[in-house]
Amino acid sequence: MMDMVLQQPLYKRLATGDWLYALLIVLTAGYSLKLFGSAMDYYEQLILLGCGAGLVALGWFWKSWRWFFPLAGAVSLAAIALYDHNLARAGQSFGLKFIFSSQSSFMWMCTLFFLATGVYWAGLLARSAWLQRMASGLTWSAAVFALAGLFTRWYESYLIAPDVGRIPVSNLYEVFILFCLITALMYLYYEAKFAVRAVGAFVLLVISAAVGFILWYTFDRQAHEIQPLIPALQSWWMKIHVPANFVGYGAFAMSAMLGVAQLLIQRGILVNRLPPAEVLDEVMYKAIAVGFLFFTIATILGAMWAADAWGGYWSWDPKETWALIVWLNYAAWLHMRLVKGWRGAPLAWWAAGGLLVTSFAFIGVNMFLSGLHSYGTL
């Protein structure tokens, strides 16, 4: 029966809800183009239309996205309405001060991710399906606040000044939030598809570690303050290169934690509380395959951006070099699985160790090495 359904044309497999969601995205994209099209160049208009098409496809592919994305947009629109074109209202309006401003949304995100981590572990150790469902709900809620906060921060940057306005993926503070969001969403998708809710206790650990960095970076370095873009980042390339990059980072981080869980099972630890090792191995493979695809796209886009900005596709800058190391690491991982037929512990160890390589490429280069990408330092 399922094979017969999949053989039908796409338009016959779509329900009324799919078409209503697509209509919402088309109308929103069209309205945005009408409002801001005159301020966009040709490439930015293409990015907007491409994002609209991508959001429709994602909603058709992943049904949960059809309520998640509009809900995050509605929260952000509530913040925009409360601002009423006046950034000073962030400290005057109760709703903005405690719920809807970008900083408030991010603090809710941090709190909910921490809570979700604890509840996932409680559900795992107690074998409580109810606690695990609650943890999933907390993770979804955190993701809503993360995406809404990014949308709101984008609007806030334009309230400061038109020439300050930009997409909020330009510094470590913003991309760590993006990392938390993407990693959580990828996990939630695989959690539902493969019924691996118990492994959320492990995946949320790496997200909580990123949340800890966000909180330190906020209160110790005041990184939450919106700053103008430096000239090197004033490009439409950033809108596509950075998100694609962090789909890769999020997938690789999730696969590392799946590898850790798989290794524990193989040693008889939590074996009756976690999904079978074979299931985790399959999810780990799919996550790395998706991450590798997007990381490859991001690397190509980065080379094209470099040629546009600096006149050359590749300069062996430390960031570029470590991006290549990450790419080669997961290319070799996929080769060993698909061509050599490796399974089990070797690939699990490799995926877990890959987190160290990815982490250094993500943040270590910014901390210890200098080069053309030194604008991302701590």
Coordinates of C-alpha atoms in Angstrom, one line a residue:
M1 CA 0.0 0.0 0.0
M2 CA 2.8 2.5 0.9
D3 CA 4.6 1.7 -2.4
M4 CA 1.4 2.5 -4.3
V5 CA 1.0 5.8 -2.5
L6 CA 4.7 6.8 -3.2
Q7 CA 4.2 5.9 -6.9
Q8 CA 1.4 8.5 -7.2
P9 CA 2.3 12.0 -8.6
L10 CA 3.3 14.5 -5.9
Y11 CA 0.2 16.6 -6.4
K12 CA -2.0 13.6 -5.6
R13 CA -0.1 12.9 -2.4
L14 CA -0.6 16.4 -1.0
A15 CA -3.5 17.0 1.4
T16 CA -5.4 20.2 1.9
G17 CA -3.1 21.2 4.8
D18 CA -0.1 21.0 2.4
W19 CA -1.7 23.4 0.0
L20 CA -2.8 25.8 2.7
Y21 CA 0.7 25.9 4.1
A22 CA 2.2 26.5 0.6
L23 CA -0.3 29.3 0.1
L24 CA 0.7 30.9 3.4
I25 CA 4.4 30.8 2.4
V26 CA 3.7 32.2 -1.1
L27 CA 1.6 35.0 0.2
T28 CA 4.2 35.9 2.8
A29 CA 7.1 35.8 0.3
G30 CA 5.1 37.9 -2.1
Y31 CA 4.2 40.5 0.6
S32 CA 7.9 40.6 1.7
L33 CA 9.0 41.2 -1.8
K34 CA 6.4 44.0 -2.3
L35 CA 7.6 45.7 1.0
F36 CA 11.3 45.3 0.7
G37 CA 12.0 44.4 -2.9
S38 CA 13.1 47.9 -3.8
A39 CA 15.8 47.7 -1.1
M40 CA 17.1 44.3 -2.4
D41 CA 19.5 43.7 -5.2
Y42 CA 18.8 41.0 -7.8
Y43 CA 20.6 38.3 -5.9
E44 CA 18.7 39.0 -2.6
Q45 CA 15.4 38.8 -4.4
L46 CA 16.4 35.4 -5.8
I47 CA 17.4 34.3 -2.3
L48 CA 14.0 35.3 -1.0
L49 CA 12.2 33.4 -3.7
G50 CA 14.5 30.4 -3.3
C51 CA 13.8 30.4 0.5
G52 CA 10.1 30.5 -0.2
A53 CA 10.3 27.5 -2.4
G54 CA 12.5 25.7 0.1
L55 CA 10.1 26.4 2.9
V56 CA 7.2 25.0 0.9
A57 CA 9.2 21.8 0.1
L58 CA 10.3 21.4 3.7
G59 CA 6.7 21.7 4.9
W60 CA 5.6 19.1 2.5
F61 CA 8.4 16.8 3.4
W62 CA 8.2 17.3 7.2
K63 CA 4.7 17.8 8.5
S64 CA 5.8 19.2 11.9
W65 CA 7.4 22.1 10.1
R66 CA 4.0 23.3 8.9
W67 CA 3.1 24.4 12.4
F68 CA 6.6 25.1 13.8
F69 CA 7.6 27.8 11.2
P70 CA 4.3 29.8 11.3
L71 CA 4.3 29.7 15.1
A72 CA 7.8 31.1 15.3
G73 CA 6.8 33.7 12.7
A74 CA 3.8 34.6 14.8
V75 CA 5.9 35.1 18.0
S76 CA 8.3 37.3 16.0
L77 CA 5.4 39.3 14.6
A78 CA 4.1 39.9 18.1
A79 CA 7.5 41.4 19.0
I80 CA 7.4 43.6 15.9
A81 CA 4.0 44.9 16.8
L82 CA 5.0 45.7 20.3
Y83 CA 8.1 47.6 19.1
D84 CA 5.9 49.9 17.0
H85 CA 9.0 51.1 15.1
N86 CA 10.6 52.2 18.4
L87 CA 13.6 50.2 19.8
A88 CA 13.4 52.1 23.1
R89 CA 10.2 50.1 23.8
A90 CA 12.4 47.0 24.5
G91 CA 12.8 48.3 28.1
Q92 CA 9.3 49.8 28.5
S93 CA 6.9 47.0 27.2
F94 CA 6.4 44.1 29.6
G95 CA 5.9 41.7 26.7
L96 CA 9.2 42.8 25.0
K97 CA 11.2 42.9 28.3
F98 CA 10.2 39.5 29.5
I99 CA 9.0 37.5 26.5
F100 CA 9.2 38.7 22.9
S101 CA 12.4 40.8 22.4
S102 CA 15.3 38.9 20.8
Q103 CA 17.2 38.8 24.0
S104 CA 14.2 37.6 26.1
S105 CA 13.5 34.9 23.4
F106 CA 17.1 33.7 23.6
M107 CA 17.0 33.5 27.4
W108 CA 13.8 31.4 27.1
M109 CA 15.6 29.3 24.6
C110 CA 18.5 28.7 26.9
T111 CA 16.2 27.9 29.9
L112 CA 14.0 25.5 27.9
F113 CA 17.0 23.6 26.4
F114 CA 18.5 23.2 29.9
L115 CA 15.2 21.9 31.2
A116 CA 14.8 19.6 28.2
T117 CA 18.2 18.1 28.8
G118 CA 17.3 17.3 32.4
V119 CA 13.9 15.9 31.6
Y120 CA 15.3 13.7 28.8
W121 CA 17.8 12.2 31.3
A122 CA 15.1 11.8 33.9
G123 CA 12.9 10.0 31.3
L124 CA 15.8 7.8 30.1
L125 CA 16.8 6.7 33.6
A126 CA 13.2 6.2 34.8
R127 CA 12.1 4.7 31.5
S128 CA 9.2 7.1 31.5
A129 CA 7.6 7.7 28.1
W130 CA 5.7 10.6 29.6
L131 CA 8.8 12.4 30.7
Q132 CA 10.4 11.9 27.3
R133 CA 7.4 13.3 25.5
M134 CA 7.6 16.3 27.9
A135 CA 11.3 16.7 27.0
S136 CA 10.4 16.7 23.3
G137 CA 7.8 19.4 23.9
L138 CA 10.4 21.5 25.8
T139 CA 12.9 21.1 22.9
W140 CA 10.2 22.2 20.4
S141 CA 9.4 25.2 22.5
A142 CA 13.1 26.2 22.8
A143 CA 13.4 25.9 19.0
V144 CA 10.4 28.2 18.5
F145 CA 12.0 30.8 20.7
A146 CA 15.3 30.4 19.0
L147 CA 13.9 31.0 15.5
A148 CA 11.5 33.7 16.6
G149 CA 14.4 35.4 18.4
L150 CA 16.5 35.4 15.3
F151 CA 13.7 36.9 13.3
T152 CA 13.2 39.6 15.9
R153 CA 16.9 40.3 16.2
W154 CA 16.9 40.8 12.4
Y155 CA 14.2 43.4 12.8
E156 CA 15.9 45.1 15.8
S157 CA 19.0 45.6 13.8
Y158 CA 17.1 47.7 11.3
L159 CA 15.5 49.7 14.1
I160 CA 19.0 50.7 15.2
A161 CA 19.8 52.1 11.7
P162 CA 19.1 51.0 8.2
D163 CA 22.8 50.5 7.5
V164 CA 23.1 48.4 10.6
G165 CA 20.4 46.0 9.6
R166 CA 21.5 42.5 8.6
I167 CA 20.6 38.8 8.9
P168 CA 21.7 37.7 12.4
V169 CA 24.3 35.1 11.4
S170 CA 27.4 37.3 11.4
N171 CA 29.2 36.6 14.8
L172 CA 29.8 33.8 17.2
Y173 CA 26.9 34.8 19.4
E174 CA 24.4 34.6 16.6
V175 CA 25.8 31.5 15.0
F176 CA 25.9 29.6 18.3
I177 CA 22.1 30.3 18.5
L178 CA 21.8 29.1 14.9
F179 CA 23.7 26.0 15.8
C180 CA 21.4 25.2 18.8
L181 CA 18.4 25.7 16.6
I182 CA 19.5 23.6 13.7
T183 CA 20.9 20.7 15.9
A184 CA 17.6 20.6 17.8
L185 CA 15.5 20.6 14.7
M186 CA 17.5 17.9 13.0
Y187 CA 17.3 15.8 16.1
L188 CA 13.5 16.3 16.5
Y189 CA 13.1 15.1 12.9
Y190 CA 15.1 11.9 13.4
E191 CA 13.5 11.4 16.8
A192 CA 10.1 11.2 15.2
K193 CA 11.1 9.3 12.1
F194 CA 13.1 6.5 13.9
A195 CA 11.4 6.6 17.3
V196 CA 14.7 7.3 19.1
R197 CA 13.4 9.7 21.7
A198 CA 15.5 8.2 24.5
V199 CA 18.7 9.3 22.7
G200 CA 17.7 13.0 23.2
A201 CA 19.4 12.8 26.5
F202 CA 22.7 12.6 24.6
V203 CA 22.0 15.0 21.8
L204 CA 20.7 17.7 24.2
L205 CA 24.0 17.6 26.0
V206 CA 25.9 19.1 23.1
I207 CA 23.2 21.7 22.7
S208 CA 23.3 22.5 26.4
A209 CA 27.1 23.0 26.1
A210 CA 26.5 25.5 23.3
V211 CA 23.9 27.2 25.5
G212 CA 26.4 27.5 28.3
F213 CA 28.8 29.3 25.9
I214 CA 26.0 31.6 24.8
L215 CA 25.3 32.6 28.4
W216 CA 28.9 33.2 29.2
Y217 CA 29.4 35.1 25.9
T218 CA 26.3 37.2 26.7
F219 CA 27.1 38.2 30.3
D220 CA 30.9 38.2 30.3
R221 CA 31.5 39.8 26.8
Q222 CA 28.1 41.5 26.2
A223 CA 28.0 39.8 22.9
H224 CA 24.2 40.1 22.6
E225 CA 24.6 43.8 21.6
I226 CA 24.0 44.3 17.9
Q227 CA 27.0 45.7 16.1
P228 CA 27.3 46.9 12.5
L229 CA 28.7 44.5 10.0
I230 CA 32.4 44.7 9.1
P231 CA 33.0 45.3 5.4
A232 CA 34.1 41.7 4.8
L233 CA 30.6 40.4 5.8
Q234 CA 28.5 43.0 3.9
S235 CA 27.5 40.6 1.2
W236 CA 24.4 38.6 0.2
W237 CA 26.7 35.5 0.2
M238 CA 26.5 35.4 4.0
K239 CA 22.7 34.7 3.8
I240 CA 23.3 31.3 2.1
H241 CA 26.8 30.3 3.1
V242 CA 26.5 30.5 6.9
P243 CA 23.1 28.6 7.2
A244 CA 24.3 25.8 4.9
N245 CA 27.5 25.6 7.0
F246 CA 25.6 25.2 10.2
V247 CA 23.3 22.4 8.9
G248 CA 26.6 20.6 8.5
Y249 CA 27.9 21.5 12.0
G250 CA 24.6 20.5 13.6
A251 CA 24.4 17.2 11.8
F252 CA 28.0 16.3 12.7
A253 CA 27.5 17.3 16.4
M254 CA 24.3 15.1 16.6
S255 CA 26.1 12.2 14.9
A256 CA 28.8 12.4 17.5
M257 CA 26.4 12.1 20.4
L258 CA 24.7 9.2 18.6
G259 CA 28.1 7.6 18.4
V260 CA 28.6 8.0 22.1
A261 CA 25.2 6.4 22.8
Q262 CA 26.0 3.5 20.5
L263 CA 29.4 2.9 22.2
L264 CA 27.7 2.7 25.6
I265 CA 25.1 0.2 24.3
Q266 CA 27.9 -2.0 22.9
R267 CA 29.5 -2.0 26.4
G268 CA 26.2 -3.0 28.1
I269 CA 25.5 0.4 29.5
L270 CA 21.9 1.7 29.3
V271 CA 21.3 -1.2 26.9
N272 CA 17.7 -1.6 28.0
R273 CA 17.0 2.1 27.9
L274 CA 18.3 3.2 24.6
P275 CA 17.3 2.1 21.0
P276 CA 19.2 -0.8 19.5
A277 CA 22.7 0.0 18.3
E278 CA 21.8 -0.8 14.7
V279 CA 19.1 1.9 14.7
L280 CA 21.5 4.5 16.1
D281 CA 24.1 3.4 13.5
E282 CA 21.5 4.1 10.7
V283 CA 20.5 7.5 12.1
M284 CA 24.1 8.4 12.6
Y285 CA 24.8 7.6 8.9
K286 CA 21.8 9.6 7.7
A287 CA 22.8 12.6 9.8
I288 CA 26.4 12.6 8.5
A289 CA 25.2 12.1 4.9
V290 CA 22.9 15.2 5.2
G291 CA 25.5 17.2 7.0
F292 CA 28.2 16.3 4.5
L293 CA 25.9 17.4 1.6
F294 CA 25.2 20.8 3.2
F295 CA 28.8 21.2 4.3
T296 CA 30.0 20.6 0.7
I297 CA 27.5 23.2 -0.6
A298 CA 28.7 25.6 2.1
T299 CA 32.3 25.1 1.2
I300 CA 31.6 25.7 -2.5
L301 CA 29.6 28.8 -1.6
G302 CA 32.4 30.0 0.6
A303 CA 35.0 29.6 -2.2
M304 CA 32.7 31.6 -4.5
W305 CA 32.3 34.3 -1.8
A306 CA 36.1 34.4 -1.4
A307 CA 36.6 34.9 -5.1
D308 CA 34.0 37.7 -5.1
A309 CA 35.5 39.4 -2.0
W310 CA 39.3 38.7 -2.2
G311 CA 39.8 37.7 -5.8
G312 CA 40.7 34.1 -5.3
Y313 CA 38.7 30.9 -4.6
W314 CA 41.1 29.5 -2.0
S315 CA 43.9 31.1 0.1
W316 CA 44.7 28.3 2.7
D317 CA 43.4 30.6 5.4
P318 CA 43.2 28.7 8.7
K319 CA 39.4 28.7 8.6
E320 CA 39.5 27.4 5.0
T321 CA 42.1 24.8 5.8
W322 CA 40.1 23.4 8.8
A323 CA 36.9 23.4 6.8
L324 CA 38.8 21.2 4.3
I325 CA 39.9 18.9 7.1
V326 CA 36.3 18.5 8.4
W327 CA 35.2 17.8 4.8
L328 CA 37.9 15.1 4.3
N329 CA 37.1 13.6 7.7
Y330 CA 33.5 12.9 6.9
A331 CA 34.2 12.1 3.3
A332 CA 36.5 9.3 4.5
W333 CA 33.8 8.2 7.1
L334 CA 31.2 7.9 4.3
H335 CA 33.7 6.1 2.1
M336 CA 34.4 3.5 4.8
R337 CA 30.7 2.9 5.4
L338 CA 29.5 2.8 1.8
V339 CA 32.5 1.3 0.0
K340 CA 34.3 -0.7 2.7
G341 CA 31.1 -1.8 4.5
W342 CA 32.3 -0.7 8.0
R343 CA 29.6 -0.7 10.8
G344 CA 29.5 -0.5 14.5
A345 CA 32.2 0.6 17.0
P346 CA 34.9 1.9 14.5
L347 CA 32.5 4.3 12.9
A348 CA 30.9 5.3 16.2
W349 CA 34.4 6.1 17.6
W350 CA 35.1 8.0 14.5
A351 CA 31.9 10.0 14.6
A352 CA 32.4 10.8 18.3
G353 CA 36.0 11.9 17.6
G354 CA 34.8 14.0 14.7
L355 CA 33.2 16.3 17.2
L356 CA 36.7 17.5 18.3
V357 CA 37.7 18.2 14.7
T358 CA 34.4 20.0 14.0
S359 CA 34.6 22.0 17.2
F360 CA 38.1 23.2 16.4
A361 CA 37.0 24.3 12.9
F362 CA 33.9 25.9 14.4
I363 CA 35.4 27.8 17.3
G364 CA 39.0 26.8 17.9
V365 CA 40.3 28.5 14.8
N366 CA 38.7 31.7 16.0
M367 CA 40.4 31.4 19.4
F368 CA 43.9 30.3 18.5
L369 CA 44.6 31.1 14.8
S370 CA 44.5 34.3 12.8
G371 CA 43.7 34.9 9.2
L372 CA 41.2 36.4 6.8
H373 CA 38.4 35.0 9.0
S374 CA 39.7 36.6 12.2
Y375 CA 36.5 38.7 12.5
G376 CA 34.9 35.9 14.5
T377 CA 37.3 36.0 17.5
L378 CA 36.2 35.8 21.1

